[in-house]
Short mmCIF file of C-alpha atoms in Angstrom, two decimals:
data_model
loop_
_atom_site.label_atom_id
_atom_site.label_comp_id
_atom_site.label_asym_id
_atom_site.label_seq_id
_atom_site.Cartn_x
_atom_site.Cartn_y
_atom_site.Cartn_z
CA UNK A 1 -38.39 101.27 115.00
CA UNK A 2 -39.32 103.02 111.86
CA UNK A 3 -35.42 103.34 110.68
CA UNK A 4 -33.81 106.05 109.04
CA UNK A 5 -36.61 108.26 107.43
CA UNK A 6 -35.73 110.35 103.98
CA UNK A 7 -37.74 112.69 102.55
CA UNK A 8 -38.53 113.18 99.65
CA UNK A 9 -38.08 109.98 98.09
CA UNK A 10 -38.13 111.72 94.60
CA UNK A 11 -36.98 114.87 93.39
CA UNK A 12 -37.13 116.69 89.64
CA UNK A 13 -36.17 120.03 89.09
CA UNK A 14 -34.26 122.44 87.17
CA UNK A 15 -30.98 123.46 86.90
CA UNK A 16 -30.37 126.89 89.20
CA UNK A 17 -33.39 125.56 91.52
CA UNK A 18 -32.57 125.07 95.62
CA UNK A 19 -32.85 121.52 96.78
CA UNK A 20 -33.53 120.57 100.50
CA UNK A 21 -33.54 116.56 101.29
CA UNK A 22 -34.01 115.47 104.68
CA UNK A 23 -33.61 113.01 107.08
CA UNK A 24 -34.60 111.94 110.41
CA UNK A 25 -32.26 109.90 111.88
CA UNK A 26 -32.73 106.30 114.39
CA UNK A 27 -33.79 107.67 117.86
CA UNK A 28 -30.56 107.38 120.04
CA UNK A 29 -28.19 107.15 117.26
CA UNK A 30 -25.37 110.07 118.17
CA UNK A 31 -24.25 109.66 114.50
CA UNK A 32 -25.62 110.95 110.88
CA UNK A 33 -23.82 110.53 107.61
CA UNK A 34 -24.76 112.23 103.98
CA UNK A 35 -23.60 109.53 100.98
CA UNK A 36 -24.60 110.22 97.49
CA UNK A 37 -24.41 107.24 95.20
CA UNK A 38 -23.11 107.72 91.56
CA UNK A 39 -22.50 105.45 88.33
CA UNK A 40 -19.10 106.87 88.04
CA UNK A 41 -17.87 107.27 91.82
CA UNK A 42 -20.13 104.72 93.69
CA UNK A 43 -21.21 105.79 97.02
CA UNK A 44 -19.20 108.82 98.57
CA UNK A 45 -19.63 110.35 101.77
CA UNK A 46 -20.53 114.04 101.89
CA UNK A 47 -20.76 115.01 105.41
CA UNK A 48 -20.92 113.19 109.02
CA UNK A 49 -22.44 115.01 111.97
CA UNK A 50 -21.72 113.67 115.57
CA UNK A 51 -23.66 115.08 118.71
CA UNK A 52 -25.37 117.26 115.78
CA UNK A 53 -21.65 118.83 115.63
CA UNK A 54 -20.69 118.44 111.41
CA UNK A 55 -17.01 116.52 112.32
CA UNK A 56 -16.26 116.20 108.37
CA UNK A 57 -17.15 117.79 105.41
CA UNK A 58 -14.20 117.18 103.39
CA UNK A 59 -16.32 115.30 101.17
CA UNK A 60 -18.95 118.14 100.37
CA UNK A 61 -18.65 118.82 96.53
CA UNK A 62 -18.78 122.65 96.41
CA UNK A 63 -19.81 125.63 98.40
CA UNK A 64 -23.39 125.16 96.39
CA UNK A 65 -23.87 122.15 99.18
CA UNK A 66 -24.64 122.69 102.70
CA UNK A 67 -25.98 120.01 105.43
CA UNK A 68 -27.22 121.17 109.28
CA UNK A 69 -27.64 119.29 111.64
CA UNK A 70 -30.03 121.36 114.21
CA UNK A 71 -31.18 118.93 116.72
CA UNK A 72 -30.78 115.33 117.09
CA UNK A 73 -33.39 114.19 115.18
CA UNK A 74 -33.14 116.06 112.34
CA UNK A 75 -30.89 117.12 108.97
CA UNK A 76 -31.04 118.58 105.76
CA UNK A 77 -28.69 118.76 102.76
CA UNK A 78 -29.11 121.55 100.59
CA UNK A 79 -27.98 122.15 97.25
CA UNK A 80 -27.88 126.08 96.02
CA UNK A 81 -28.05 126.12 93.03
CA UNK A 82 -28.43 122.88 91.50
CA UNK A 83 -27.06 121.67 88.29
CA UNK A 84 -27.33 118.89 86.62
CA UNK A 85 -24.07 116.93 87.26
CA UNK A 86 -25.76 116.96 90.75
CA UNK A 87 -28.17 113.97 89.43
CA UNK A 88 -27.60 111.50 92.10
CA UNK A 89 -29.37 109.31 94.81
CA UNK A 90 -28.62 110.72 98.27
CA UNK A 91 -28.55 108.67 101.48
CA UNK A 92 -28.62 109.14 105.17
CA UNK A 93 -27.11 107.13 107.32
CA UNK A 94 -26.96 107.01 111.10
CA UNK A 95 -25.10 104.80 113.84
CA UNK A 96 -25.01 104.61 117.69
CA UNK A 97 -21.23 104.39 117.34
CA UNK A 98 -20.98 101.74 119.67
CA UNK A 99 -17.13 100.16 120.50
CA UNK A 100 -15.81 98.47 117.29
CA UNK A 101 -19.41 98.78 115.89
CA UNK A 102 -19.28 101.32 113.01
CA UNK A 103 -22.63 99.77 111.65
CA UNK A 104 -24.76 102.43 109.98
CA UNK A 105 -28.19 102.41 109.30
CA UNK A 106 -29.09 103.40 105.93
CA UNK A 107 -32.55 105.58 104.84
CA UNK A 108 -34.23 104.68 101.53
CA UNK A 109 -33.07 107.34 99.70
CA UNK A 110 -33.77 110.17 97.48
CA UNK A 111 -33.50 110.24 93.45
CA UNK A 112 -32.55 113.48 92.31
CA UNK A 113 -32.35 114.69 88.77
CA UNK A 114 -31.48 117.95 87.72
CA UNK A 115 -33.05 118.72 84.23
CA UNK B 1 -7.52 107.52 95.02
CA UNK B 2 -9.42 104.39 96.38
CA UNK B 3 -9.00 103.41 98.87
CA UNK B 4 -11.34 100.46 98.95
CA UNK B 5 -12.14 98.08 95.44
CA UNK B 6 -14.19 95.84 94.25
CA UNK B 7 -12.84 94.95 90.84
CA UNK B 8 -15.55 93.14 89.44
CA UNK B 9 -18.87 95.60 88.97
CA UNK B 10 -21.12 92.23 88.65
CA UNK B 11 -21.38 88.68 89.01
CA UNK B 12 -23.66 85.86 87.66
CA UNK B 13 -23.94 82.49 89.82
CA UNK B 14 -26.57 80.02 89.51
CA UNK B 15 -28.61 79.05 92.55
CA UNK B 16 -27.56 76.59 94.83
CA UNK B 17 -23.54 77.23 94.31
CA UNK B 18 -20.99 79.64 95.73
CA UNK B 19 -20.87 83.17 95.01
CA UNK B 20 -17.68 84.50 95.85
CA UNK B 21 -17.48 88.48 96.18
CA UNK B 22 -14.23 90.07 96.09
CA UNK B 23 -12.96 93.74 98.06
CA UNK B 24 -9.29 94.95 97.92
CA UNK B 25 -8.34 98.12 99.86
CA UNK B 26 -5.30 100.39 100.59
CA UNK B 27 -5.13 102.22 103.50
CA UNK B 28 -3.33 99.70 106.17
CA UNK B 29 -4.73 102.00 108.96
CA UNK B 30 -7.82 99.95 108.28
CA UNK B 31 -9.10 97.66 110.90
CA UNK B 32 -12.77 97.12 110.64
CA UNK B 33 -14.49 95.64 107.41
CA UNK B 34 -18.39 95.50 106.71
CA UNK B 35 -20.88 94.33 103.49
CA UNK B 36 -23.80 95.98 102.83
CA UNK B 37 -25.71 94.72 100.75
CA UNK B 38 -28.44 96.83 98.51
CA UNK B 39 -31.53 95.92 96.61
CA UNK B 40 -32.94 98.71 93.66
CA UNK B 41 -35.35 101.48 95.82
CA UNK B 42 -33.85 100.88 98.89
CA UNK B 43 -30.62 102.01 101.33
CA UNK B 44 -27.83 99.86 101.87
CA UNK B 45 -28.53 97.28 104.71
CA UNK B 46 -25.67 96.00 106.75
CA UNK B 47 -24.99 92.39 106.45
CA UNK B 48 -21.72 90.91 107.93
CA UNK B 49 -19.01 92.79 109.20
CA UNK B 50 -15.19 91.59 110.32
CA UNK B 51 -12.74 93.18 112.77
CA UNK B 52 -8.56 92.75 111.43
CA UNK B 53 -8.04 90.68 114.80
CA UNK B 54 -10.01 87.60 112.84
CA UNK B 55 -9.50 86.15 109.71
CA UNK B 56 -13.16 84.58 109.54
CA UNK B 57 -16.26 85.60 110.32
CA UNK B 58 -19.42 83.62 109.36
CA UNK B 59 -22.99 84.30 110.05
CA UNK B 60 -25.05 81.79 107.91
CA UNK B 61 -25.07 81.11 104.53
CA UNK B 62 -22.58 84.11 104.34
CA UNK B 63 -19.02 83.98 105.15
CA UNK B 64 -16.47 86.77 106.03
CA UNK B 65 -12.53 86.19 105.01
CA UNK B 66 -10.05 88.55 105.80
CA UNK B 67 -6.13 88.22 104.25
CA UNK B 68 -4.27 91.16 106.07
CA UNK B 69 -1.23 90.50 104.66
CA UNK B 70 -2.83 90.89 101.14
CA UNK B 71 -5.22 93.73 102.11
CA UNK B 72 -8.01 91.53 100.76
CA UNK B 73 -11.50 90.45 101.69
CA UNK B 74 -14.14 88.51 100.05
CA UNK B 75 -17.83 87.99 101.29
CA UNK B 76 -18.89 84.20 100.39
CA UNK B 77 -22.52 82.95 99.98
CA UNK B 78 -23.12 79.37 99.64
CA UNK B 79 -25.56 78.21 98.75
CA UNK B 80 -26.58 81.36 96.70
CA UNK B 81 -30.21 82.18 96.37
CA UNK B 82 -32.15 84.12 94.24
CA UNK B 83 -32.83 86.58 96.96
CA UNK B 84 -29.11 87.36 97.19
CA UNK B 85 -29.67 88.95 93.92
CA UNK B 86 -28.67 92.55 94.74
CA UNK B 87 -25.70 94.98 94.84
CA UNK B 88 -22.97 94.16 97.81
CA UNK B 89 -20.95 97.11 98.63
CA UNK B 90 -17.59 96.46 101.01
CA UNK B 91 -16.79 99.06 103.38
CA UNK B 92 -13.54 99.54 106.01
CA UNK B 93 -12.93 102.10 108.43
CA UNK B 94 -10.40 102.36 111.27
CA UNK B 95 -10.24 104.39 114.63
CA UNK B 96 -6.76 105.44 112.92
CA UNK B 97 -8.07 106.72 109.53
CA UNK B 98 -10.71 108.65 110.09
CA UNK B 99 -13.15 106.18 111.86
CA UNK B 100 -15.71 106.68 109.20
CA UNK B 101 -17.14 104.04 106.25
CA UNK B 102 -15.21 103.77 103.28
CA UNK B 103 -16.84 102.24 100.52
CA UNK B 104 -15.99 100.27 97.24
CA UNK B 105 -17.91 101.06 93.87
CA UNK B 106 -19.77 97.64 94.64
CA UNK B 107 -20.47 94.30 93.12
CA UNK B 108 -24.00 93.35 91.54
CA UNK B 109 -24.64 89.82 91.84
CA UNK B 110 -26.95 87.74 89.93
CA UNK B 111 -28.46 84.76 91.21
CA UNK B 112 -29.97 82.83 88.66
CA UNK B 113 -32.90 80.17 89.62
#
């Protein structure tokens, strides 16, 4: 199994730019999760999709961040427009949500830096 | 608020003793307890996890404690190896509070050869 796939694994741009990450999520998991990692908060989640239906997005920043979910194997998180404070590594998670298993599968990550 | 802790941001431990990782958290609704642990370039990877009906949980050289009562875990690794050298996140969750991760600020550990 090839994991949790993230793409791109790097990301520079400028403030006022639009920023699409992605993520392909472990084939069967039911689950997908958006965390973005920070010095000062540590790793927050965003947004958790289940059956591709968003269940929580309490933890979305701002209206400038959006996440979809359109099929099962797919996501994006998109950031309109960026700004620097947005600087962050963003990770994708997904889990089969199995009976007292919450045990999520983390994707590599992306680096993004807002100049 | 947070809801889950880990108080100390980094520890150093030389190779071949105990390294002792610490976790406090808040909400009592939480029942289920995990470590991740994460090395630079890479996602968290899960690496033990507990349920509130045990107080132990050991899968190697790591070991699980839970105190309920003081709504306090700690992740033990003996012996530590270099290897372990990486950041440990602790994470809770409970079908009553939400159901979804919850995770501390982390712990980086240093293993020292």
């Amino acid at each position: 199994d090839a994991g949790v796939i993230q793409s791109p694994r790097h990301e520079v741009t400028e403030m006022g730019q639009e920023v699409t990450l992605r993520c392909k999520p472990i084939s069967g998991h039911n689950s997908l999760f958006w965390y973005r990692q920070t010095m000062m908060r540590g790793l927050e989640l965003l947004i958790y999709f289940n059956n591709n239906v968003p269940i929580d997005d309490s933890g979305m920043p701002e209206d400038r961040f959006s996440a979809k979910m359109p099929n099962a194997s797919f996501s994006t998180l998109k950031i309109q427009p960026s700004e620097p404070r947005d600087s962050a590594v963003y990770f994708c998670a997904s889990s089969d949500r199995g009976w007292l298993q919450e045990t999520q599968y983390f994707g590599p990550g992306t680096r993004l830096l807002v100049l | 608020d947070q809801q889950v802790k880990q108080n100390s941001p980094s520890l150093s431990v030389q190779e071949g003793r105990i390294s002792i990782l610490n976790c406090d958290y808040t909400n009592s609704m939480f029942d289920y307890f995990l470590w991740y642990k994460k090395y630079p370039a890479e996602g968290p990877t899960f690496l033990i996890s507990i349920s509130s009906i045990k107080d132990k949980n050991e899968d190697g050289r790591f070991t699980v404690f839970l105190n309920k009562s003081a709504k306090h875990l700690s992740l033990h690794i003996v012996p530590s190896q270099p290897g372990d050298s990486a950041v440990y996140f602790c994470a809770a969750s409970g079908v009553n509070a939400g159901n979804m991760l919850t995770f501390g600020g982390g712990t980086r550990l240093m293993v020292k050869p």
